[in-house]
CSV table of C-alpha atoms in Angstrom, one decimal:
chain,number,residue,atom,x,y,z
U,1,MET,CA,-30.0,6.8,6.6
U,2,ARG,CA,-28.5,6.0,3.2
U,3,ASN,CA,-25.6,8.5,3.7
U,4,THR,CA,-24.9,7.0,7.1
U,5,LEU,CA,-24.7,3.4,5.6
U,6,VAL,CA,-22.5,4.6,2.7
U,7,GLY,CA,-20.2,6.4,5.1
U,8,LEU,CA,-20.0,3.3,7.3
U,9,GLY,CA,-19.1,1.2,4.3
U,10,TRP,CA,-16.3,3.6,3.2
U,11,ARG,CA,-15.0,3.8,6.8
U,12,THR,CA,-15.1,0.0,7.2
U,13,LEU,CA,-13.2,-0.5,3.9
U,14,ALA,CA,-10.6,2.1,5.0
U,15,TYR,CA,-10.0,0.6,8.5
U,16,VAL,CA,-10.0,-3.0,7.2
U,17,SER,CA,-7.5,-2.0,4.5
U,18,ILE,CA,-5.3,-0.3,7.1
U,19,GLY,CA,-5.5,-3.4,9.3
U,20,LEU,CA,-4.7,-5.8,6.5
U,21,GLY,CA,-1.8,-3.6,5.3
U,22,ALA,CA,-0.4,-3.5,8.8
U,23,ALA,CA,-0.7,-7.3,9.1
U,24,GLY,CA,1.0,-7.6,5.8
U,25,LEU,CA,4.2,-6.2,7.4
U,26,VAL,CA,4.6,-9.4,9.3
U,27,VAL,CA,2.5,-12.1,7.5
U,28,PRO,CA,4.1,-13.7,4.5
U,29,LEU,CA,2.0,-13.7,1.3
U,30,LEU,CA,-0.2,-10.7,2.5
U,31,PRO,CA,0.7,-7.6,0.5
U,32,THR,CA,1.0,-4.2,2.3
U,33,THR,CA,1.0,-1.7,-0.5
U,34,PRO,CA,-2.2,-2.5,-2.3
U,35,PHE,CA,-4.1,-2.4,1.0
U,36,LEU,CA,-2.5,0.9,1.9
U,37,LEU,CA,-3.4,2.4,-1.5
U,38,LEU,CA,-7.0,1.1,-1.1
U,39,ALA,CA,-7.1,2.7,2.4
U,40,ALA,CA,-5.8,6.0,1.0
U,41,TRP,CA,-8.6,5.9,-1.7
U,42,ALA,CA,-11.4,5.0,0.7
U,43,ALA,CA,-10.4,7.2,3.7
U,44,PRO,CA,-11.4,10.6,2.2
U,45,LYS,CA,-14.8,9.2,1.4
U,46,ALA,CA,-15.2,8.0,5.0
U,47,SER,CA,-13.6,10.7,7.1
U,48,PRO,CA,-11.4,13.7,6.4
U,49,ARG,CA,-9.8,13.2,9.8
U,50,LEU,CA,-8.9,9.5,8.9
U,51,ALA,CA,-7.5,10.6,5.5
U,52,HIS,CA,-5.4,13.3,7.1
U,53,TRP,CA,-4.0,10.9,9.7
U,54,LEU,CA,-3.1,8.3,7.0
U,55,TRP,CA,-1.4,10.9,4.7
U,56,GLN,CA,0.5,12.5,7.6
U,57,HIS,CA,1.4,9.2,9.3
U,58,PRO,CA,5.2,9.1,9.8
U,59,ARG,CA,5.5,5.6,8.2
U,60,MET,CA,2.7,5.4,5.7
U,61,GLY,CA,2.4,9.1,4.7
U,62,PRO,CA,5.7,9.4,2.8
U,63,ILE,CA,5.1,6.3,0.8
U,64,LEU,CA,1.6,7.5,-0.2
U,65,GLN,CA,2.9,10.9,-1.0
U,66,ALA,CA,5.8,9.5,-3.2
U,67,TRP,CA,3.2,7.5,-5.1
U,68,ARG,CA,0.8,10.3,-5.4
U,69,HIS,CA,3.3,13.0,-6.6
U,70,GLN,CA,5.9,10.9,-8.4
U,71,ARG,CA,4.4,7.5,-9.0
U,72,ALA,CA,7.5,6.3,-7.3
U,73,VAL,CA,8.4,3.7,-4.7
U,74,PRO,CA,11.2,4.1,-2.1
U,75,ARG,CA,14.3,2.0,-2.9
U,76,ARG,CA,14.1,0.3,0.4
U,77,ALA,CA,10.5,-0.7,-0.2
U,78,LYS,CA,11.4,-2.1,-3.6
U,79,TRP,CA,14.1,-4.4,-2.3
U,80,LEU,CA,12.0,-5.4,0.8
U,81,THR,CA,9.2,-6.3,-1.6
U,82,ALA,CA,11.5,-8.5,-3.6
U,83,VAL,CA,13.0,-10.2,-0.6
U,84,LEU,CA,9.7,-10.8,1.2
U,85,LEU,CA,8.1,-12.3,-2.0
U,86,ALA,CA,11.1,-14.6,-2.5
U,87,LEU,CA,10.9,-15.7,1.2
U,88,SER,CA,7.2,-16.2,0.9
U,89,TRP,CA,7.7,-18.4,-2.2
U,90,LEU,CA,10.4,-20.3,-0.4
U,91,LEU,CA,8.1,-21.0,2.5
U,92,LEU,CA,5.5,-22.4,0.0
U,93,TRP,CA,8.2,-24.6,-1.5
U,94,LEU,CA,9.5,-25.8,1.9
U,95,GLY,CA,5.9,-26.4,2.9
U,96,SER,CA,5.4,-28.8,0.0
U,97,ALA,CA,2.8,-26.8,-1.8
U,98,PRO,CA,1.5,-28.4,-5.0
U,99,ASN,CA,3.3,-27.7,-8.2
U,100,HIS,CA,0.4,-25.7,-9.7
U,101,VAL,CA,0.5,-23.4,-6.6
U,102,LEU,CA,4.3,-22.9,-6.9
U,103,ILE,CA,4.1,-22.1,-10.6
U,104,THR,CA,1.1,-19.7,-10.2
U,105,THR,CA,2.6,-17.9,-7.3
U,106,ALA,CA,6.0,-17.7,-8.9
U,107,ALA,CA,4.4,-16.1,-12.0
U,108,ILE,CA,2.4,-13.6,-9.9
U,109,PHE,CA,5.4,-12.7,-7.7
U,110,CYS,CA,7.6,-12.2,-10.8
U,111,CYS,CA,5.0,-9.8,-12.3
U,112,VAL,CA,4.7,-7.9,-9.0
U,113,VAL,CA,8.5,-7.7,-8.5
U,114,THR,CA,9.0,-6.5,-12.1
U,115,PHE,CA,6.3,-3.8,-11.7
U,116,VAL,CA,7.7,-2.6,-8.4
U,117,LEU,CA,11.4,-2.6,-9.4
U,118,THR,CA,10.7,-0.7,-12.6
U,119,ARG,CA,9.0,2.2,-10.8
U,120,PRO,CA,11.2,5.2,-10.3
U,121,ASP,CA,12.9,5.7,-6.9
U,122,ALA,CA,11.1,8.1,-4.6
U,123,THR,CA,13.1,11.3,-4.2
U,124,PRO,CA,13.0,13.1,-0.9
U,125,ARG,CA,11.2,16.4,-0.9
U,126,GLY,CA,13.7,18.0,1.5
U,127,SER,CA,13.7,17.9,5.3
U,128,GLU,CA,10.2,19.5,5.6
U,129,ARG,CA,7.2,17.2,5.5
U,130,HIS,CA,5.0,17.9,2.5
U,131,GLN,CA,1.6,19.0,3.7
U,132,VAL,CA,-1.3,17.4,1.9
U,133,SER,CA,-4.5,19.3,1.5
U,134,THR,CA,-8.0,17.7,1.6
U,135,ALA,CA,-8.4,18.6,-2.1
U,136,MET,CA,-5.3,16.7,-3.0
U,137,ILE,CA,-6.4,13.7,-1.0
U,138,ARG,CA,-9.8,13.6,-2.7
U,139,ARG,CA,-8.1,13.5,-6.1
U,140,PHE,CA,-6.2,10.4,-5.2
């Protein structure tokens, strides 16, 4: 019974994280990458099949693999992060958010952008897709 509940908790965390990460692609102020990394961490504990799907996904897999193997972020993702954070802050400003909210979010966004932009660029591993074993996923 306990193992079933623990597995359900990991599975719920993985699926909710995937959903929030997907929503972050279109919703300003909702980050995608942290939820994707959380899903990649929780998925192997929930279901090897889910972990394999996530790591082999055509969109999410290469980003996760670049982070896992190189601690790198694709150049396009870096600039998209910077642009979307700037647009999100602009929406707050245009929406007449209080000054303390503008200052706090600007500080947070600057830290996030600095971190992301200082990561190395992900280098392609050739035309073949890198196969990820279950043991490698578990170490993530």
